[in-house]
PDB file of C-alpha atoms in Angstrom:
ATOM      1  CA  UNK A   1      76.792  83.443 142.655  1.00  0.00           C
ATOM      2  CA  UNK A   2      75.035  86.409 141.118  1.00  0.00           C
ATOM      3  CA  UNK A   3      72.916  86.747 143.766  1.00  0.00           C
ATOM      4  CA  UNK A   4      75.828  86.745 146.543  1.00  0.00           C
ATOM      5  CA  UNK A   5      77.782  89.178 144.487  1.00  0.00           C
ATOM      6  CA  UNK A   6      74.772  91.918 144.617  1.00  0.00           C
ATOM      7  CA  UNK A   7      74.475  91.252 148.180  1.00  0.00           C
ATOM      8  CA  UNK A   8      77.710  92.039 148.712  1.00  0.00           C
ATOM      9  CA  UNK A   9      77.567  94.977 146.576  1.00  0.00           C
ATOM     10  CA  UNK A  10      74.815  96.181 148.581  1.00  0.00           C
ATOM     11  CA  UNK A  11      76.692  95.867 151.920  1.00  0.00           C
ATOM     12  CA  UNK A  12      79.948  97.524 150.044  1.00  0.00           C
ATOM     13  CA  UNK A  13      77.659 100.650 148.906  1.00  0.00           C
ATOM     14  CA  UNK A  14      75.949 100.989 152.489  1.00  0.00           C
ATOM     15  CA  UNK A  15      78.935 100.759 154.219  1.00  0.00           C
ATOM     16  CA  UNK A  16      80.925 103.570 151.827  1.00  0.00           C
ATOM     17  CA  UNK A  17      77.777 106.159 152.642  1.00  0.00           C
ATOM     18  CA  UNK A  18      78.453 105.839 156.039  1.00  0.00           C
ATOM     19  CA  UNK A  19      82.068 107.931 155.832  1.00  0.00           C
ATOM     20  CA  UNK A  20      80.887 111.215 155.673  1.00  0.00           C
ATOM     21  CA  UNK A  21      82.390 113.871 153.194  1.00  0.00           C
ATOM     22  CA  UNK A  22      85.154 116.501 154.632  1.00  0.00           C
ATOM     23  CA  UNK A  23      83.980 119.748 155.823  1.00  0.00           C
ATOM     24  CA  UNK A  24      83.775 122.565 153.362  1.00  0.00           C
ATOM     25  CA  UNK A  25      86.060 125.297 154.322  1.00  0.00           C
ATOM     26  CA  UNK A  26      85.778 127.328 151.004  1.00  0.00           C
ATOM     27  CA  UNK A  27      83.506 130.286 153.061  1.00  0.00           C
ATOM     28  CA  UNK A  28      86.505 130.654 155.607  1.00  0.00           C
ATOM     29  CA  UNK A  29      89.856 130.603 152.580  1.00  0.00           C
ATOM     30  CA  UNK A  30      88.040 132.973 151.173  1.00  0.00           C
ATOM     31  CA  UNK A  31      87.545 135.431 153.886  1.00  0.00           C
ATOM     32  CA  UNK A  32      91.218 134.423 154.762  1.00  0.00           C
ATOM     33  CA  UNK A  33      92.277 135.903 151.608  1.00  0.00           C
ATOM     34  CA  UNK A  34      90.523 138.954 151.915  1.00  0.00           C
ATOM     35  CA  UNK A  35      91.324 139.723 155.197  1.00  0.00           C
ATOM     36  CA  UNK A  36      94.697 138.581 155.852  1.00  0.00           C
ATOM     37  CA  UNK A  37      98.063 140.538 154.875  1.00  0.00           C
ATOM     38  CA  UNK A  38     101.073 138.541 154.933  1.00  0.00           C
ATOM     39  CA  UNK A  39     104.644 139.612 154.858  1.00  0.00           C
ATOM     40  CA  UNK A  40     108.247 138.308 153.875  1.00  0.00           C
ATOM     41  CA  UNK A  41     106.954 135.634 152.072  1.00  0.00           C
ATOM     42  CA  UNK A  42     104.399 134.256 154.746  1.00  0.00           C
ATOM     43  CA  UNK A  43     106.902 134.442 157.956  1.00  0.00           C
ATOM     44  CA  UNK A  44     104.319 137.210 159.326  1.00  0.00           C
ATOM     45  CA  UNK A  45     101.167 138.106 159.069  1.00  0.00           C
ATOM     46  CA  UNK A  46      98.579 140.934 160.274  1.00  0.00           C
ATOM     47  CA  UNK A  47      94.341 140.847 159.871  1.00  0.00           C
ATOM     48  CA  UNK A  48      92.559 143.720 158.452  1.00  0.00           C
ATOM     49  CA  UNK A  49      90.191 144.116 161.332  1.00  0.00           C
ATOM     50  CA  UNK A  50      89.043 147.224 160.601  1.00  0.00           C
ATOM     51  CA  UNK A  51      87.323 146.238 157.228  1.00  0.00           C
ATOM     52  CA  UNK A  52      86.429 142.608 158.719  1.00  0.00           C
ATOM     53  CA  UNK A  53      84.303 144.301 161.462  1.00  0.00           C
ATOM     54  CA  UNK A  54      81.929 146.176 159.095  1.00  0.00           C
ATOM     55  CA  UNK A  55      81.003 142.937 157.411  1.00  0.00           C
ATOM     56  CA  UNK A  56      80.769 139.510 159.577  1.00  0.00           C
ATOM     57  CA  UNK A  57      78.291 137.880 157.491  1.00  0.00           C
ATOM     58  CA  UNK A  58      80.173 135.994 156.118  1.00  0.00           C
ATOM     59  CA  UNK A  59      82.193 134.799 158.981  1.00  0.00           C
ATOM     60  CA  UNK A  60      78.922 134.348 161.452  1.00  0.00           C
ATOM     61  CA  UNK A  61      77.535 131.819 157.912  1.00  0.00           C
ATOM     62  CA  UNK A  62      80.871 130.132 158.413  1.00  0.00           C
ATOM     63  CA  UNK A  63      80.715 129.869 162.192  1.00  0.00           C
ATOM     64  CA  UNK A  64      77.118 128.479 161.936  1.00  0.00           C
ATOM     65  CA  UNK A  65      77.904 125.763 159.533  1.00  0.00           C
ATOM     66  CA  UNK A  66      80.367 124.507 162.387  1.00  0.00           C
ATOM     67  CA  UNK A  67      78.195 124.497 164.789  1.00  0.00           C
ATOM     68  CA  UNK A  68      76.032 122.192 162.505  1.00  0.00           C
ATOM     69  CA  UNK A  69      79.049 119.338 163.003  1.00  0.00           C
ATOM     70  CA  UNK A  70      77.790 116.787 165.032  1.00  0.00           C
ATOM     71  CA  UNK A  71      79.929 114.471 167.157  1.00  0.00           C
ATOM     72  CA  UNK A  72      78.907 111.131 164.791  1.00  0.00           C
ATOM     73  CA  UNK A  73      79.897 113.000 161.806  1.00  0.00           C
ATOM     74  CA  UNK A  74      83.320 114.533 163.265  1.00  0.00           C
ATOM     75  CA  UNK A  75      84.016 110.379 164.225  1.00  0.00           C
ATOM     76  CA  UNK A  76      83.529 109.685 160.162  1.00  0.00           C
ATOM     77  CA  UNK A  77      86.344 112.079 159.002  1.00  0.00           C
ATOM     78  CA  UNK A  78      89.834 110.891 158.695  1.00  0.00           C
ATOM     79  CA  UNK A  79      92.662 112.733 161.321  1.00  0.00           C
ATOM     80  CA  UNK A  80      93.583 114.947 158.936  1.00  0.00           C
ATOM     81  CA  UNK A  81      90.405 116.186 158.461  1.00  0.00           C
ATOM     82  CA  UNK A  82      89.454 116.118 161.910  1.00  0.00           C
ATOM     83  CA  UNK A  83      92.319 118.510 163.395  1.00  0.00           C
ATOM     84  CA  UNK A  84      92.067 120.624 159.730  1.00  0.00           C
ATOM     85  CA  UNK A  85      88.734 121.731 161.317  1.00  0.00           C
ATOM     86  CA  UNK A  86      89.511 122.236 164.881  1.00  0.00           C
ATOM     87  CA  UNK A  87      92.292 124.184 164.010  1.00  0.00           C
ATOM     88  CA  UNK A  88      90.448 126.054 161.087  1.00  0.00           C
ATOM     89  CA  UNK A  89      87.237 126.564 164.246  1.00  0.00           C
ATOM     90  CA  UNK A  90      89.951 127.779 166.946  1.00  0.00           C
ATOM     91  CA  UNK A  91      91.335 130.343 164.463  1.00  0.00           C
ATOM     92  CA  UNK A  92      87.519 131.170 163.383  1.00  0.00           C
ATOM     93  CA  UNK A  93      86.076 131.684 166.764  1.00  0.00           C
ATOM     94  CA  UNK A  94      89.333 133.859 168.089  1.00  0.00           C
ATOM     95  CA  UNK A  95      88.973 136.205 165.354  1.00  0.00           C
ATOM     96  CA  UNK A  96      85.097 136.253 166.303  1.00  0.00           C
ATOM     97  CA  UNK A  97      86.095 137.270 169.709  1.00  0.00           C
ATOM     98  CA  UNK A  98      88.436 139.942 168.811  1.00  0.00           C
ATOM     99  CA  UNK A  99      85.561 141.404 166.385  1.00  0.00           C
ATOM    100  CA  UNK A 100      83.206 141.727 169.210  1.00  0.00           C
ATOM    101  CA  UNK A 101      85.557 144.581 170.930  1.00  0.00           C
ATOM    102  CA  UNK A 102      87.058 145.769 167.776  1.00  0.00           C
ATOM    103  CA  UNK A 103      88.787 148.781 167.942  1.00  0.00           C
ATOM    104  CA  UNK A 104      88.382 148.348 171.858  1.00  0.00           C
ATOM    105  CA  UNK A 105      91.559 146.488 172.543  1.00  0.00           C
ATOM    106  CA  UNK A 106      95.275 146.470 172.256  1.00  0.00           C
ATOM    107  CA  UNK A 107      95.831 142.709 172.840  1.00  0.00           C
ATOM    108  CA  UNK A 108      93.146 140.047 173.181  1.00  0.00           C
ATOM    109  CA  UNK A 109      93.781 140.038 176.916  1.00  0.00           C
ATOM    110  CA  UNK A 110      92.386 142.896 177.071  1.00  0.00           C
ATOM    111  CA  UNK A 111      88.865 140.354 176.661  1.00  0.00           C
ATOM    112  CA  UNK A 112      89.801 138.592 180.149  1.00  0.00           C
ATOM    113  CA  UNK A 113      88.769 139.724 183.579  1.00  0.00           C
ATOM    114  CA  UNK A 114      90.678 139.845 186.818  1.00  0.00           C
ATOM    115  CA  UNK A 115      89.522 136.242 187.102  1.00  0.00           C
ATOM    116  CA  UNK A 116      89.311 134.534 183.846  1.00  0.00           C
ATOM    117  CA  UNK A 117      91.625 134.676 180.841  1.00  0.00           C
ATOM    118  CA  UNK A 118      89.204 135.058 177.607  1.00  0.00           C
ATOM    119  CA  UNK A 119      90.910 131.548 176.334  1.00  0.00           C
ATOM    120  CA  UNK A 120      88.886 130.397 179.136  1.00  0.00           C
ATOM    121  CA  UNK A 121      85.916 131.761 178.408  1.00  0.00           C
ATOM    122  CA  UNK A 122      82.897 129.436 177.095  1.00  0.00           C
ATOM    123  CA  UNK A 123      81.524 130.647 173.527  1.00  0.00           C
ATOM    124  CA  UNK A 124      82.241 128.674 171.024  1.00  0.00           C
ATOM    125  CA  UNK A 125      79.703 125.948 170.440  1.00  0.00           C
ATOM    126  CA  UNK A 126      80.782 123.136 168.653  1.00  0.00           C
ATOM    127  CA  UNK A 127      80.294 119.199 168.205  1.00  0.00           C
ATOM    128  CA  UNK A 128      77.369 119.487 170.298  1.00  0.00           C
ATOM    129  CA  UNK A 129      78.153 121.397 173.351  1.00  0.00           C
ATOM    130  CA  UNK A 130      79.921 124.623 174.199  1.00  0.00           C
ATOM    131  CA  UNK A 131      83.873 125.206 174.861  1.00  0.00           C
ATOM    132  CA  UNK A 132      86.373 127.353 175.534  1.00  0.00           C
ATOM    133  CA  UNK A 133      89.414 127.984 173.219  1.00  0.00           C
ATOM    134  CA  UNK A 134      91.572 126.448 176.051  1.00  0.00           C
ATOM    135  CA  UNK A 135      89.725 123.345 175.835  1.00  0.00           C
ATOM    136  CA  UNK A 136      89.813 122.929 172.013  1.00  0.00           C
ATOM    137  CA  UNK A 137      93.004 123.722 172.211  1.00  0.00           C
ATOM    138  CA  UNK A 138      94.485 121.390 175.392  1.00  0.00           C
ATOM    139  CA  UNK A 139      91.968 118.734 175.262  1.00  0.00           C
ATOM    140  CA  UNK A 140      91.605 118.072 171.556  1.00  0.00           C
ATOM    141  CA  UNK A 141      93.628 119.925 169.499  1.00  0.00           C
ATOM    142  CA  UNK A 142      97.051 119.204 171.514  1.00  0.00           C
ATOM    143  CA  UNK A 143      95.779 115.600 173.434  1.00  0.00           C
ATOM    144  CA  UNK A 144      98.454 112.957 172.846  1.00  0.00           C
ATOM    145  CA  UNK A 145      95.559 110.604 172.455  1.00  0.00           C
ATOM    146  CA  UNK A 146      93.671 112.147 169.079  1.00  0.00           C
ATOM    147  CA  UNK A 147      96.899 113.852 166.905  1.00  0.00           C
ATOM    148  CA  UNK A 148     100.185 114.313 168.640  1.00  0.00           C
ATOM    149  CA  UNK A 149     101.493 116.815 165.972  1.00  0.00           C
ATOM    150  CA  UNK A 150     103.928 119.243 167.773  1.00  0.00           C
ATOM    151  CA  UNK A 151     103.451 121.877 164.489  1.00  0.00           C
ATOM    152  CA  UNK A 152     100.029 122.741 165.426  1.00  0.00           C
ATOM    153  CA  UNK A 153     101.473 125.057 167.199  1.00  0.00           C
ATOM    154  CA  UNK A 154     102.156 127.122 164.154  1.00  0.00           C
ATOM    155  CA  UNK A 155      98.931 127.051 162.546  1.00  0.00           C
ATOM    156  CA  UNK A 156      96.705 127.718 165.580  1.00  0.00           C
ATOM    157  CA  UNK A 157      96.755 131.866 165.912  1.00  0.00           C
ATOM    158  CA  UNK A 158      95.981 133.769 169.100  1.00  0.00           C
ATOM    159  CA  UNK A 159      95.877 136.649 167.514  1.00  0.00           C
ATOM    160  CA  UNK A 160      99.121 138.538 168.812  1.00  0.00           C
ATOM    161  CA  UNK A 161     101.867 139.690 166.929  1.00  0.00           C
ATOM    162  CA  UNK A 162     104.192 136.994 168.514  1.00  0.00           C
ATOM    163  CA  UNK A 163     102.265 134.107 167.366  1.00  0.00           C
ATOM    164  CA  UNK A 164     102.978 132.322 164.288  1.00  0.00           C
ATOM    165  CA  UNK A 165     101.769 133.508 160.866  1.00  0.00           C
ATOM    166  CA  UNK A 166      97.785 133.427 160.647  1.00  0.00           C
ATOM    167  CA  UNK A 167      97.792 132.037 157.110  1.00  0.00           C
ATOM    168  CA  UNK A 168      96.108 133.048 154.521  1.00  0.00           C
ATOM    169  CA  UNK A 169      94.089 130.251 153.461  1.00  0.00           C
ATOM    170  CA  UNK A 170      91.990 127.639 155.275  1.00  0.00           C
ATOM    171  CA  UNK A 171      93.337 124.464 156.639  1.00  0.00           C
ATOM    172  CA  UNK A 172      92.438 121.331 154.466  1.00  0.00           C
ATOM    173  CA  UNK A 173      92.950 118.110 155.347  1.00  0.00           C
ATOM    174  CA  UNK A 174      94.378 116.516 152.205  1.00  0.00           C
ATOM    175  CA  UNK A 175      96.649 119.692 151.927  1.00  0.00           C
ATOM    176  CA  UNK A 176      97.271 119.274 156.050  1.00  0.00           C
ATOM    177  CA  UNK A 177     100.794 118.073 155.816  1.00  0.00           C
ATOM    178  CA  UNK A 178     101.740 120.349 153.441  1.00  0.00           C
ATOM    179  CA  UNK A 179     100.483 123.246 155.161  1.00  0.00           C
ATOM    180  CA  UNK A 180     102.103 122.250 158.165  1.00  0.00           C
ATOM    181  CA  UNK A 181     105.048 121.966 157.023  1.00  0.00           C
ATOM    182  CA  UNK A 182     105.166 125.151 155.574  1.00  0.00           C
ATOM    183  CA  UNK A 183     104.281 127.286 158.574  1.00  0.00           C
ATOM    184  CA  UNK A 184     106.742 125.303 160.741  1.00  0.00           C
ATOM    185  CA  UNK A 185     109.284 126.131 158.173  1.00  0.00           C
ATOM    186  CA  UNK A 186     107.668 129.656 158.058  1.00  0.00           C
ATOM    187  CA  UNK A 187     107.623 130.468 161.400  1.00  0.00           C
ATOM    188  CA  UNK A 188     111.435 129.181 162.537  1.00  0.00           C
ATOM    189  CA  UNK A 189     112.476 130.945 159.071  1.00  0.00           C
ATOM    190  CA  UNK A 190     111.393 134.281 160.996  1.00  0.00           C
ATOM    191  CA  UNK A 191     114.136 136.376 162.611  1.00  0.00           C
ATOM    192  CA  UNK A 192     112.112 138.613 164.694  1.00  0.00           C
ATOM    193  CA  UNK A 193     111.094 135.182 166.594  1.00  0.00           C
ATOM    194  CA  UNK A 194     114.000 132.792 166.159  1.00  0.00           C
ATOM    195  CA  UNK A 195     117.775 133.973 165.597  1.00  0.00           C
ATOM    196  CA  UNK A 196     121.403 132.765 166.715  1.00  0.00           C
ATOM    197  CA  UNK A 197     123.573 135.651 168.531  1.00  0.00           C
ATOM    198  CA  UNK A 198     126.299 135.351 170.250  1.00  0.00           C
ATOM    199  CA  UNK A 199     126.561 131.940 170.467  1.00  0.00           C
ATOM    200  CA  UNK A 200     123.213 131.772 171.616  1.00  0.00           C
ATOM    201  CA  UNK A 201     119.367 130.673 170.232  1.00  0.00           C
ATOM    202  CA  UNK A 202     117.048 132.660 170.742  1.00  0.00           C
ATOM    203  CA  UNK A 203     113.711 130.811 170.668  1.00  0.00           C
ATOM    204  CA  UNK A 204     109.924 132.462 170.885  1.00  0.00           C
ATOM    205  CA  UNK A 205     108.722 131.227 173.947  1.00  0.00           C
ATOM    206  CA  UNK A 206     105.989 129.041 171.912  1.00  0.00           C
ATOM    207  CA  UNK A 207     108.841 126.342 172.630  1.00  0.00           C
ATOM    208  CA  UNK A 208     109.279 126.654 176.404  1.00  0.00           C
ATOM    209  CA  UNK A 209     105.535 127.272 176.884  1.00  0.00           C
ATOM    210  CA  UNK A 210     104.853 123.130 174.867  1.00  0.00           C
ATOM    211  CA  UNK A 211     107.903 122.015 174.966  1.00  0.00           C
ATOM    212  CA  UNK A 212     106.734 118.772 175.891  1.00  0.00           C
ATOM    213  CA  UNK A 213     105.015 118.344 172.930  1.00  0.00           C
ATOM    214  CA  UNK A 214     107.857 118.640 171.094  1.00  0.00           C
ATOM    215  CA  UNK A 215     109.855 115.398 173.140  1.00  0.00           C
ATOM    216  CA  UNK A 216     106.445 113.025 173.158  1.00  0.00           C
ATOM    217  CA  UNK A 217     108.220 110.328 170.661  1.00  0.00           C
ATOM    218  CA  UNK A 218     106.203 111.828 167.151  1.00  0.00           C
ATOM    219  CA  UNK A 219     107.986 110.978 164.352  1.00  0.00           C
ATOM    220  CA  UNK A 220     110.906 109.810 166.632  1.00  0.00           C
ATOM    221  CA  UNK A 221     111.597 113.347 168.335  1.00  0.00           C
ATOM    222  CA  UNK A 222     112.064 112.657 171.896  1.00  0.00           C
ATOM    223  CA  UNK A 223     113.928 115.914 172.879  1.00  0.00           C
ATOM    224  CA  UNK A 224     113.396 119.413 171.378  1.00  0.00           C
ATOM    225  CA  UNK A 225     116.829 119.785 170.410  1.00  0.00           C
ATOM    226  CA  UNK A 226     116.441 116.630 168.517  1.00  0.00           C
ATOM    227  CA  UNK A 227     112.914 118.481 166.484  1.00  0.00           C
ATOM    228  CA  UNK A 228     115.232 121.930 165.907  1.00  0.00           C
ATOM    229  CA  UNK A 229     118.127 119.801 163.979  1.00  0.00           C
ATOM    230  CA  UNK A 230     115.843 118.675 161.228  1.00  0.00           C
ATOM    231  CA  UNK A 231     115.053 122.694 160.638  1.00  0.00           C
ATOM    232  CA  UNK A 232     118.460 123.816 161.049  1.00  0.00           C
ATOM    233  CA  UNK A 233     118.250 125.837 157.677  1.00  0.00           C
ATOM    234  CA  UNK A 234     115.007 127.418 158.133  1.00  0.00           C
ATOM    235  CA  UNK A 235     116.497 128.317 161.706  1.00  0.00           C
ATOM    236  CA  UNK A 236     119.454 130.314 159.788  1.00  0.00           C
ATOM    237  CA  UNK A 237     122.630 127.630 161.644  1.00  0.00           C
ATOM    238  CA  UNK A 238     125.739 127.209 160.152  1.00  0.00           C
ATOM    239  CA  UNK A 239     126.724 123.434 159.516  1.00  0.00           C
ATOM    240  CA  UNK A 240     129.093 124.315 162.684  1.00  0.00           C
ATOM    241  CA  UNK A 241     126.030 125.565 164.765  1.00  0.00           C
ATOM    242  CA  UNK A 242     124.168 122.596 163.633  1.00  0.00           C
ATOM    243  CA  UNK A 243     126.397 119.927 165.249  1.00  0.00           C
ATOM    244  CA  UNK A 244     126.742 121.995 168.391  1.00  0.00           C
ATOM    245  CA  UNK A 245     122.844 121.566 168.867  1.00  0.00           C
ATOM    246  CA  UNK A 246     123.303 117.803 167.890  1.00  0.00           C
ATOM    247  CA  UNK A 247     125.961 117.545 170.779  1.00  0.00           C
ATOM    248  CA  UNK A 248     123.407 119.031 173.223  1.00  0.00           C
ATOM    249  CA  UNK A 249     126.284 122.324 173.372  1.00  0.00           C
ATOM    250  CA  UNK A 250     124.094 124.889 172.137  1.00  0.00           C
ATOM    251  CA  UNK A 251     122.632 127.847 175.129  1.00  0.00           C
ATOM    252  CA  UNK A 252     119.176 128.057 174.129  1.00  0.00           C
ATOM    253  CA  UNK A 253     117.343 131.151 175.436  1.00  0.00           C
ATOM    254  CA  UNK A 254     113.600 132.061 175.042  1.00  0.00           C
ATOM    255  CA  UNK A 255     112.525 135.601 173.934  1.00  0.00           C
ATOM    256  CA  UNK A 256     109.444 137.956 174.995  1.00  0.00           C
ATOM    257  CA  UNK A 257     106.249 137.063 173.644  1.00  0.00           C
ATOM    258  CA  UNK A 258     104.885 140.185 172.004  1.00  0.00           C
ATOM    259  CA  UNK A 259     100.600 139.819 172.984  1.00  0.00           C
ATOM    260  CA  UNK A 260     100.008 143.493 171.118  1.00  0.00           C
ATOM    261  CA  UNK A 261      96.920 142.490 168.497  1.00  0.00           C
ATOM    262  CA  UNK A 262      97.987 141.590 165.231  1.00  0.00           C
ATOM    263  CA  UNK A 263      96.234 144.336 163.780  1.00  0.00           C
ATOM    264  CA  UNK A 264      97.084 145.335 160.240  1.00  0.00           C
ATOM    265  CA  UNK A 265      96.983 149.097 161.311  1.00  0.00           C
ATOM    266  CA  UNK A 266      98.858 148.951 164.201  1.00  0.00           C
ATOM    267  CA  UNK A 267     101.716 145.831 163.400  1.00  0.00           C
ATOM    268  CA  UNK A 268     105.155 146.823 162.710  1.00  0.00           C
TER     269      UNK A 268
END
């Protein structure tokens, strides 16, 4: 008996030092927190480039230890902790990309080519081979098969002033949900992006642009309409206004996406 329960004791330790411990994000919150100004509350936010791009140590120690992720240990981590760091990489590397031409740009398609967007481009190496943002974006970050999350789409930052709130700590993935949360409520609590007039919503064009991510069945949302109800506060509506977008009745309209660099010097 003794001897079966230190076998299995064994096999229980072995097996528990196979899940490997979640990524350490600390160098990136930090730089987060140095670098990034938010306003009203977290709704918006700009980047200090101009101070970031005399010092990218820290960010280029931070980048490294990525890279350093191998496939078999990305596998061990939980989901949570998995799209915590592809989401926390994406925003890493496009700020990386933006300090490589910093001050030389307006809007970070000003990186692209005639040819090539620079979400297209292949830099960032990671899990073993190298990507572009599109494809840890589309292909992992977004794939129905992996997370299915519409609300990435407010914590992933393409560095414009009409994308959600960069926010200003590191994704982790026991806080995940949270955080989540809290930037979609964030980001449809923002006027300058989504606002009733006339009669009329007025959506950023985030929601045209994935809109099918938003109908895909997660948590029971099968239209997008059906996603906006359960924010009707942060989206300003009237009780009245709420039912009309229940009943299908409301015009929904999608704004201009502003692409200008969400530079702290330069962001309204």
């Amino acid at each position: 008996m003794v001897r079966t329960f230190c076998l299995l004791l064994t096999l229980l330790l072995c097996h528990s030092g196979l899940a490997a411990a979640p990524f350490d994000h600390h160098r990136w919150d930090k730089l987060l927190k140095q670098y990034v100004v938010t306003f009203l509350q977290g709704q918006s936010s700009a980047v200090d480039y101009q101070t970031w791009v005399q010092n990218q140590t820290e960010l280029s120690m931070y980048l490294t230890a990525l890279e350093k992720v191998n496939q078999e240990t990305f596998n061990q981590w939980n989901a949570n902790d998995q799209l915590a760091f592809l989401i926390n990489a994406y925003n890493a590397w496009t700020i990386q990309l933006v300090l490589s031409a910093y001050p030389k740009l307006d809007s970070i398609k000003d990186l692209g080519s005639l040819f090539r967007s620079p979400w297209r481009k292949r830099f960032v190496s990671l899990l073993g081979g190298t990507y572009s943002l599109d494809e840890i974006e589309h292909e992992w970050i977004r794939s129905p098969d992996r997370y299915r999350d519409p609300r990435i789409h407010f914590a992933v930052n393409c560095a414009s002033v009409g994308c959600p709130a960069l926010r200003g700590e590191a994704y982790i993935g026991n806080k995940l949900e949270d955080q989540l949360q809290s930037q979609t409520h964030l980001f449809l609590s923002d006027r300058k992006r989504n606002y009733v007039a006339n009669h009329t919503l007025y959506l950023s064009p985030i929601f045209k642009w994935y809109r099918e991510d938003f109908e895909k069945g997660w948590l029971g949302y099968h239209s997008l309409n059906n996603f906006l109800e359960d924010y009707s506060e942060s989206l300003g509506l009237t009780a009245s206004q709420r039912e009309t977008l229940k009943a299908d009745r409301m015009k929904i309209r999608f704004s201009d996406y502003d692409w200008r660099l969400n530079d702290y010097l330069v962001t309204d």
